[in-house]
Coordinates of C-alpha atoms in Angstrom, one line a residue:
Chain D
M1 CA 60.7 141.6 91.4
L2 CA 57.5 141.9 89.2
L3 CA 55.3 141.9 92.3
R4 CA 57.5 144.4 94.1
R5 CA 57.2 146.8 91.1
I6 CA 53.5 146.5 91.2
Y7 CA 53.3 147.1 95.0
Q8 CA 55.5 150.0 94.6
F9 CA 53.4 151.6 91.8
L10 CA 50.1 150.9 93.7
L11 CA 51.5 152.5 96.8
I12 CA 52.7 155.7 94.9
Y13 CA 49.5 155.9 92.9
A14 CA 47.4 155.6 96.2
L15 CA 49.6 158.2 97.9
G16 CA 49.2 160.6 94.9
L17 CA 45.4 160.0 94.7
A18 CA 45.0 160.5 98.5
G19 CA 47.0 163.7 98.2
L20 CA 44.7 165.0 95.5
L21 CA 41.6 164.1 97.4
A22 CA 43.0 165.7 100.5
V23 CA 43.5 168.9 98.5
K24 CA 40.0 168.6 97.1
Y25 CA 38.3 168.3 100.6
L26 CA 40.6 170.7 102.5
A27 CA 40.2 173.3 99.9
G28 CA 36.5 172.6 99.2
L29 CA 37.0 172.1 95.4
S30 CA 34.2 171.0 93.2
D31 CA 34.1 167.7 91.4
Y32 CA 34.7 169.7 88.1
V33 CA 38.2 170.5 89.3
I34 CA 39.1 167.3 91.1
P35 CA 36.6 164.5 91.0
G36 CA 35.5 162.6 94.1
F37 CA 36.3 158.9 94.7
G38 CA 32.7 158.0 93.4
A39 CA 33.2 159.9 90.1
L40 CA 36.6 158.3 89.7
W41 CA 35.2 154.8 90.2
R42 CA 32.4 155.4 87.7
T43 CA 34.8 156.8 85.1
G44 CA 37.0 153.9 85.7
G45 CA 34.2 151.5 84.9
E46 CA 33.3 153.3 81.8
V47 CA 36.7 153.8 80.1
T48 CA 39.0 151.1 81.6
G49 CA 38.4 148.7 78.6
R50 CA 39.0 151.3 75.9
Y51 CA 42.1 152.7 77.8
A52 CA 43.5 149.2 78.2
G53 CA 43.5 148.8 74.4
D54 CA 45.0 152.4 74.1
V55 CA 47.8 151.5 76.6
L56 CA 48.5 148.2 74.9
D57 CA 48.8 150.2 71.5
T58 CA 51.2 152.6 73.1
L59 CA 53.2 149.9 74.7
G60 CA 53.5 148.0 71.4
V61 CA 55.1 151.1 69.9
A62 CA 57.2 151.7 72.9
V63 CA 58.5 148.2 73.0
V64 CA 59.4 148.2 69.2
G65 CA 61.0 151.7 69.8
Q66 CA 63.0 150.4 72.8
V67 CA 64.2 147.3 70.9
V68 CA 65.4 149.5 68.1
S69 CA 67.1 151.9 70.5
V70 CA 68.9 149.0 72.5
L71 CA 70.2 147.4 69.2
L72 CA 71.3 150.8 67.9
A73 CA 72.9 151.8 71.2
L74 CA 74.8 148.4 71.4
V75 CA 76.1 148.8 67.9
I76 CA 77.2 152.4 68.3
G77 CA 78.4 151.8 71.9
I78 CA 80.6 148.9 70.7
L79 CA 82.0 151.1 68.0
G80 CA 82.3 154.1 70.2
R81 CA 84.2 152.1 72.9
Q82 CA 87.5 152.3 70.9
T83 CA 90.1 154.9 71.7
T84 CA 90.5 155.7 68.0
W85 CA 89.4 159.0 66.5
F86 CA 86.1 157.3 65.4
G87 CA 85.4 156.1 68.9
S88 CA 86.0 159.6 70.2
F89 CA 83.9 161.2 67.5
I90 CA 80.9 158.9 68.3
K91 CA 81.2 159.6 72.1
V92 CA 81.4 163.4 71.5
A93 CA 78.5 163.3 69.1
A94 CA 76.4 161.2 71.4
Y95 CA 77.1 163.6 74.3
N96 CA 76.2 166.7 72.2
V97 CA 73.2 165.4 70.4
Q98 CA 71.6 164.0 73.6
A99 CA 71.8 167.5 75.1
Y100 CA 69.2 168.6 72.5
P101 CA 65.6 168.1 73.6
I102 CA 64.1 165.5 71.2
V103 CA 60.6 166.6 71.9
A104 CA 61.4 169.9 70.4
I105 CA 61.9 168.3 67.0
A106 CA 58.9 166.1 67.3
P107 CA 56.7 168.5 65.2
I108 CA 59.2 168.3 62.3
I109 CA 58.7 164.5 62.3
F110 CA 54.9 164.8 62.3
I111 CA 55.0 167.3 59.5
L112 CA 57.3 165.1 57.4
L113 CA 55.9 161.6 58.3
G114 CA 52.2 162.3 59.4
D115 CA 50.6 161.3 62.6
G116 CA 50.8 157.5 62.1
F117 CA 52.8 154.6 63.6
L118 CA 56.2 155.6 62.2
S119 CA 56.2 159.0 63.8
R120 CA 55.5 157.6 67.2
L121 CA 58.0 155.0 66.8
I122 CA 60.8 157.3 65.8
I123 CA 60.1 159.8 68.7
A124 CA 59.9 157.0 71.2
A125 CA 63.1 155.5 69.8
M126 CA 64.9 158.8 69.9
I127 CA 63.8 159.7 73.5
C128 CA 65.0 156.3 74.7
Y129 CA 68.1 156.0 72.6
F130 CA 70.5 158.7 73.8
P131 CA 70.4 157.9 77.5
L132 CA 70.9 154.2 76.6
L133 CA 73.8 155.1 74.3
L134 CA 75.5 157.1 77.0
A135 CA 75.3 154.2 79.4
V136 CA 76.5 151.6 76.8
V137 CA 79.3 153.7 75.6
G138 CA 80.3 154.2 79.3
I139 CA 80.3 150.5 80.0
M140 CA 82.0 149.4 76.8
S141 CA 84.7 152.1 77.1
E142 CA 85.8 151.1 80.6
P143 CA 88.4 148.3 80.5
V144 CA 88.1 145.5 83.0
T145 CA 91.9 145.5 83.4
D146 CA 92.2 142.6 85.9
I147 CA 90.5 140.3 83.4
E148 CA 91.6 141.8 80.1
H149 CA 95.3 141.8 81.1
F150 CA 96.0 138.1 80.3
Y151 CA 94.2 138.2 76.9
R152 CA 96.1 141.4 75.9
Q153 CA 99.5 140.0 77.1
T154 CA 99.1 136.7 75.2
G155 CA 97.6 138.3 72.0
R156 CA 94.3 136.6 72.5
M157 CA 92.2 139.7 72.8
R158 CA 89.6 140.2 70.0
W159 CA 86.8 142.7 69.9
Q160 CA 84.2 140.1 70.5
L161 CA 85.9 138.9 73.7
E162 CA 86.4 142.5 74.9
V163 CA 82.7 143.3 74.5
K164 CA 81.8 139.9 76.1
I165 CA 84.0 140.6 79.1
R166 CA 82.7 144.1 79.6
A167 CA 79.0 143.2 79.0
F168 CA 79.3 140.2 81.4
E169 CA 81.0 142.2 84.1
N170 CA 78.4 145.0 83.8
L171 CA 75.3 142.8 83.2
S172 CA 73.4 144.1 86.3
K173 CA 74.1 147.7 85.1
L174 CA 73.0 146.9 81.6
T175 CA 69.9 145.2 82.8
T176 CA 69.0 148.3 84.9
V177 CA 69.7 150.6 82.1
V178 CA 67.5 148.6 79.6
S179 CA 64.8 148.3 82.2
G180 CA 64.9 152.0 83.0
S181 CA 64.8 152.9 79.4
A182 CA 61.4 151.2 79.2
T183 CA 60.0 154.2 81.0
L184 CA 61.7 156.5 78.6
A185 CA 60.3 154.6 75.5
M186 CA 56.8 154.7 77.0
A187 CA 57.2 158.4 77.9
G188 CA 58.4 159.1 74.4
T189 CA 55.4 157.4 72.7
I190 CA 53.0 159.1 75.0
V191 CA 54.5 162.5 74.4
A192 CA 54.4 161.8 70.6
E193 CA 50.8 160.8 70.9
F194 CA 50.0 163.8 73.0
I195 CA 51.5 166.1 70.5
A196 CA 49.9 165.0 67.2
A197 CA 49.1 161.3 66.8
G198 CA 45.6 159.9 66.4
A199 CA 46.0 156.7 68.5
G200 CA 47.2 155.4 71.8
I201 CA 46.8 156.5 75.4
G202 CA 48.6 159.9 74.9
Y203 CA 45.9 160.8 72.3
S204 CA 43.2 159.7 74.8
I205 CA 44.8 161.9 77.5
R206 CA 44.9 164.8 75.0
I207 CA 41.0 164.4 74.5
A208 CA 40.5 164.1 78.1
L209 CA 42.5 167.3 78.7
Y210 CA 40.4 169.2 76.1
Q211 CA 37.2 167.9 78.1
S212 CA 38.9 169.0 81.3
D213 CA 38.1 165.5 82.7
L214 CA 40.7 164.8 85.4
A215 CA 39.0 161.5 86.2
K216 CA 39.8 160.1 82.9
I217 CA 43.3 161.3 83.1
L218 CA 43.8 159.7 86.6
V219 CA 42.4 156.4 85.1
A220 CA 44.7 156.7 82.2
L221 CA 47.7 157.2 84.5
F222 CA 46.8 154.2 86.5
M223 CA 46.6 152.1 83.4
I224 CA 49.9 153.4 82.1
G225 CA 51.6 152.9 85.5
I226 CA 50.3 149.4 86.0
T227 CA 51.3 148.3 82.5
L228 CA 54.7 149.8 82.7
S229 CA 55.4 148.2 86.1
V230 CA 54.5 144.7 84.6
Y231 CA 56.7 145.4 81.6
Q232 CA 59.7 146.6 83.7
G233 CA 59.3 143.7 86.0
M234 CA 59.4 141.3 83.1
L235 CA 62.5 142.9 81.7
E236 CA 64.3 142.7 85.0
R237 CA 63.3 139.0 85.2
A238 CA 64.6 138.5 81.8
G239 CA 67.9 140.2 82.8
Q240 CA 68.2 137.9 85.7
M241 CA 67.6 134.8 83.5
V242 CA 70.2 135.9 81.0
K243 CA 72.7 136.3 83.9
Q244 CA 71.8 132.7 85.3
V245 CA 72.1 131.1 81.9
W246 CA 75.4 132.9 81.1
A247 CA 76.9 132.0 84.4
R248 CA 75.7 128.4 84.4
Chain O
M1 CA 119.0 134.9 76.7
Q2 CA 120.0 138.2 78.0
L3 CA 117.6 140.9 79.4
D4 CA 119.2 144.3 80.1
C5 CA 117.8 147.6 81.5
R6 CA 120.2 150.4 80.6
H7 CA 120.2 153.9 82.2
I8 CA 116.5 153.8 83.0
H9 CA 115.0 157.1 84.0
F10 CA 111.4 157.1 85.0
R11 CA 108.9 159.2 87.1
H12 CA 105.2 158.6 87.3
P13 CA 103.2 161.1 85.3
G14 CA 102.1 164.1 87.4
T15 CA 104.8 163.6 90.0
E16 CA 108.0 165.4 90.7
Q17 CA 110.0 162.6 92.3
L18 CA 112.0 160.4 90.1
L19 CA 111.5 156.7 90.7
F20 CA 114.4 155.6 88.7
E21 CA 117.5 157.6 87.8
D22 CA 120.1 155.9 85.7
L23 CA 119.0 152.5 86.7
N24 CA 121.1 149.6 85.3
L25 CA 120.5 145.8 85.8
S26 CA 120.6 142.7 83.8
F27 CA 119.6 139.0 83.8
D28 CA 122.2 136.9 82.1
G29 CA 120.1 133.8 81.0
P30 CA 117.4 131.4 82.0
G31 CA 116.7 130.6 85.7
F32 CA 114.9 132.0 88.7
H33 CA 115.7 135.7 89.5
A34 CA 114.0 138.3 91.6
F35 CA 113.3 141.9 92.3
F36 CA 113.3 142.6 96.0
G37 CA 112.9 145.8 98.0
P38 CA 110.5 147.8 100.2
S39 CA 107.0 148.6 99.1
G40 CA 107.0 151.6 96.7
V41 CA 110.5 151.3 95.6
G42 CA 109.4 150.5 92.0
K43 CA 109.5 146.7 91.6
S44 CA 106.1 146.6 89.7
S45 CA 106.8 149.8 87.8
L46 CA 110.1 148.3 86.5
A47 CA 108.2 145.1 85.5
H48 CA 105.8 147.3 83.6
I49 CA 108.7 149.1 81.9
I50 CA 110.3 145.7 80.9
T51 CA 107.0 144.5 79.4
G52 CA 106.2 147.8 77.7
R53 CA 103.2 148.6 79.7
L54 CA 105.0 151.8 81.0
R55 CA 107.3 153.9 78.8
A56 CA 110.5 154.9 80.5
D57 CA 111.4 158.7 80.2
G58 CA 115.0 157.6 79.3
G59 CA 117.2 154.6 78.8
E60 CA 116.2 151.3 77.1
V61 CA 115.3 147.8 77.8
H62 CA 117.2 145.3 75.7
F63 CA 115.8 141.8 75.2
A64 CA 116.9 139.7 72.3
G65 CA 114.2 137.0 72.6
A66 CA 111.6 136.2 70.0
R67 CA 108.6 136.7 72.2
P68 CA 108.0 139.7 74.5
P69 CA 108.1 139.2 78.3
L70 CA 104.9 138.3 79.9
Y71 CA 103.8 139.8 83.2
T72 CA 101.4 138.3 85.7
H73 CA 100.2 139.7 89.1
N74 CA 98.1 138.6 92.0
Q75 CA 95.1 140.8 91.3
E76 CA 94.1 139.2 87.9
R77 CA 90.9 137.5 87.5
L78 CA 89.3 134.9 85.2
P79 CA 85.8 135.6 83.7
D80 CA 83.1 133.8 85.6
W81 CA 81.1 132.7 82.7
S82 CA 82.6 129.2 82.6
S83 CA 84.5 126.8 84.8
I84 CA 88.3 127.3 85.3
G85 CA 88.8 123.9 83.6
R86 CA 87.0 125.1 80.4
H87 CA 89.0 128.4 80.5
L88 CA 92.3 126.5 80.8
E89 CA 91.2 124.2 77.9
R90 CA 90.5 127.3 75.7
I91 CA 93.9 129.1 76.3
T92 CA 96.2 126.2 76.3
P93 CA 98.0 125.7 73.0
T94 CA 97.7 122.1 71.6
A95 CA 101.4 121.4 72.3
A96 CA 101.1 122.4 75.9
V97 CA 98.2 120.2 76.9
E98 CA 100.4 117.6 78.6
K99 CA 102.2 120.4 80.4
K100 CA 98.9 121.9 81.5
N101 CA 97.7 118.6 82.9
S102 CA 101.0 118.2 85.0
L103 CA 100.7 121.7 86.3
V104 CA 97.1 121.3 87.3
E105 CA 98.1 118.2 89.2
L106 CA 101.3 119.7 90.8
F107 CA 99.5 122.9 91.8
G108 CA 96.8 120.9 93.6
L109 CA 94.1 122.2 91.3
S110 CA 92.6 119.0 89.9
P111 CA 89.6 118.8 92.3
L112 CA 88.7 122.4 91.3
L113 CA 88.4 122.4 87.6
K114 CA 84.7 122.4 87.6
H115 CA 84.5 125.4 89.9
R116 CA 84.0 129.1 88.8
Y117 CA 86.9 131.5 89.6
S118 CA 84.8 133.4 92.1
Q119 CA 84.3 130.1 94.0
L120 CA 88.0 129.6 94.7
S121 CA 90.0 130.9 97.7
L122 CA 92.5 133.7 97.1
G123 CA 95.4 131.2 97.0
Q124 CA 93.7 128.9 94.6
Q125 CA 92.9 131.9 92.3
N126 CA 96.4 132.9 92.2
R127 CA 97.6 129.3 91.4
I128 CA 95.1 129.0 88.5
N129 CA 96.2 132.3 87.2
L130 CA 99.8 131.4 87.2
V131 CA 99.1 128.0 85.4
R132 CA 97.5 129.8 82.6
Y133 CA 100.7 131.9 82.0
L134 CA 102.9 128.8 82.3
V135 CA 101.2 127.0 79.5
Q136 CA 102.0 129.8 77.2
D137 CA 105.0 129.9 75.0
F138 CA 107.1 132.2 76.9
Q139 CA 110.7 133.1 77.3
V140 CA 110.5 135.6 80.2
L141 CA 107.7 135.6 82.9
I142 CA 107.6 138.2 85.5
M143 CA 105.6 137.1 88.5
D144 CA 104.5 139.9 90.8
E145 CA 103.4 138.5 94.1
S146 CA 101.9 135.5 92.0
L147 CA 102.0 133.1 94.9
A148 CA 100.5 135.5 97.5
N149 CA 98.0 133.8 99.8
V150 CA 99.4 130.4 98.9
D151 CA 100.5 128.3 101.9
E152 CA 104.2 127.8 102.5
A153 CA 104.4 124.1 101.8
T154 CA 102.5 124.5 98.5
R155 CA 104.6 127.5 97.5
V156 CA 107.8 125.5 97.9
Q157 CA 106.4 122.7 95.8
I158 CA 105.3 125.0 93.0
L159 CA 108.6 126.9 92.9
L160 CA 110.7 123.7 92.7
A161 CA 108.3 122.2 90.1
M162 CA 108.6 125.3 88.0
K163 CA 112.4 125.3 88.2
S164 CA 112.6 121.7 87.0
M165 CA 109.9 122.0 84.4
F166 CA 111.0 125.2 82.7
P167 CA 114.8 125.1 82.6
Q168 CA 114.8 127.4 79.6
G169 CA 112.6 130.0 81.1
L170 CA 113.8 133.3 82.5
F171 CA 111.5 134.0 85.6
I172 CA 111.6 137.3 87.5
Y173 CA 110.0 136.8 90.9
I174 CA 108.7 139.7 92.8
S175 CA 108.2 138.9 96.4
H176 CA 108.4 140.4 99.9
N177 CA 109.5 137.0 101.3
V178 CA 113.2 137.4 101.8
M179 CA 113.8 133.8 102.8
E180 CA 111.9 132.4 99.7
V181 CA 113.8 134.8 97.3
A182 CA 117.2 134.1 99.0
T183 CA 116.5 130.2 98.8
Y184 CA 115.2 129.8 95.3
C185 CA 116.5 132.7 93.2
R186 CA 119.9 133.0 91.4
R187 CA 120.2 136.7 90.7
I188 CA 118.4 139.0 93.2
W189 CA 118.2 142.6 92.2
V190 CA 117.6 144.6 95.4
L191 CA 116.0 148.0 94.5
R192 CA 116.9 150.6 97.0
G193 CA 115.3 153.8 95.9
Q194 CA 116.8 157.1 94.8
E195 CA 118.3 158.1 98.2
K196 CA 120.8 155.3 98.1
A197 CA 123.6 154.7 95.5
P198 CA 123.6 152.6 93.5
P199 CA 119.8 152.4 93.2
A200 CA 120.0 148.6 92.6
V201 CA 122.4 146.0 94.1
L202 CA 122.9 142.5 92.9
V203 CA 122.9 139.6 95.4
Q204 CA 123.6 136.0 94.5
G205 CA 120.9 133.8 95.8
R206 CA 121.2 130.0 96.7
D207 CA 119.2 129.0 93.7
L208 CA 117.9 125.8 95.3
Y209 CA 116.6 122.9 93.1
S210 CA 114.6 119.9 94.0
G211 CA 116.7 117.2 95.7
Q212 CA 119.5 119.6 96.7
H213 CA 120.7 120.2 100.2
L214 CA 120.2 123.6 101.5
D215 CA 123.2 125.1 103.3
R216 CA 121.5 127.0 106.3
S217 CA 124.5 129.2 107.1
A218 CA 125.1 130.2 103.4
L219 CA 121.3 131.0 103.3
E220 CA 121.6 133.2 106.3
R221 CA 124.5 135.1 104.8
V222 CA 122.5 135.7 101.6
M223 CA 119.5 136.8 103.6
L224 CA 121.7 139.3 105.6
E225 CA 123.3 140.6 102.4
I226 CA 119.7 141.3 101.0
M227 CA 118.6 143.0 104.2
N228 CA 121.7 145.2 104.3
A229 CA 121.3 146.1 100.8
A230 CA 117.6 147.0 101.0

């Protein structure tokens, strides 16, 4: 799973790069607009070490933001699964709030909290949180009637058992959702850094943009992609291990 | 122990057609009884009304027992996070442990206790599901095709064992097997649909117990009576 993710990313990155170079040579564009392969290689040698540190900095924020989002989505999803007015209220609120673009309120967070770690974390968590919440509420609200029937009939159903049954029956779906949310957390952190922060790979991309240095941006994209592929592969592996241990 | 359905009116939400109109039937005490009839006539729906899973549009279900009727069907599953033996241990009341052990033996499930539910055949799955209901403290148990996919010989063994082990239980067996219903059930309510009057007809079955001789000609008469009524 991990290797497949890396292969897939390398393939897509190579195709994208080949497309860019094709456009460059077909349209006769200068190295200033789209750098050649040699310039890319040189830039890679110069900035890879620094960008690796930046990407890890961003990933650290994204991971913490994702963990916060997953925990929050689980708590709210479990509360929102009920058919009471409170459950309905949570569901309606989640659907409505997620429709609002979180990036649009990012400047407010930066104005209030500054351009440090906390702002990046909050924006990453918020971007990651709502899709997670919708998925968790969807899974937790859906009864597994053929299993739950017995426990309801005999008065054995407790909320813990209900959550356990629904989580177990949808473990693959949950793993996919959590793994997919890693991309959102990373994207959220990069967006936050791109808007106003003073650290991370998003900040480095912003500087490269001001310098109109596409080679640096392409190296940064490579670093982001490879790191995210490894992280998602590890999450999927962890999901498989949880399922194996649970069903042992 | 008396279970009565009085003047039941019911239509499925969103449909025009009445499923039951002034349906009256009763079970007058413990024993093995049955609902019989063609598919779609409302056997499972009536079971749901009796157990409160569906609300009738009119009429009432009267049951004077201390515990509400239980309903089991052949599409239930056990969670796969532990073995069926572990599941049975967890849901068996302390007072019923001996009973559980006997049932597991009688139902031919002893060699399977370490297996997960998904590793069993359909017939084995239905048997383990039935066992977990039988170890509960029930007065009425409605079994909707609960022995589907179980071979003939094992079904006979299970039905006879249940009849001798639970003389105080009121069982309502829903099955399409006319011979089985005619042989082992006492009161057989044949549901006939709205186009026939009355909508339900009572037939007395042979109510065979372990060790009794089966009168073949009497059984044939009961089966004919059921088929004519349906």
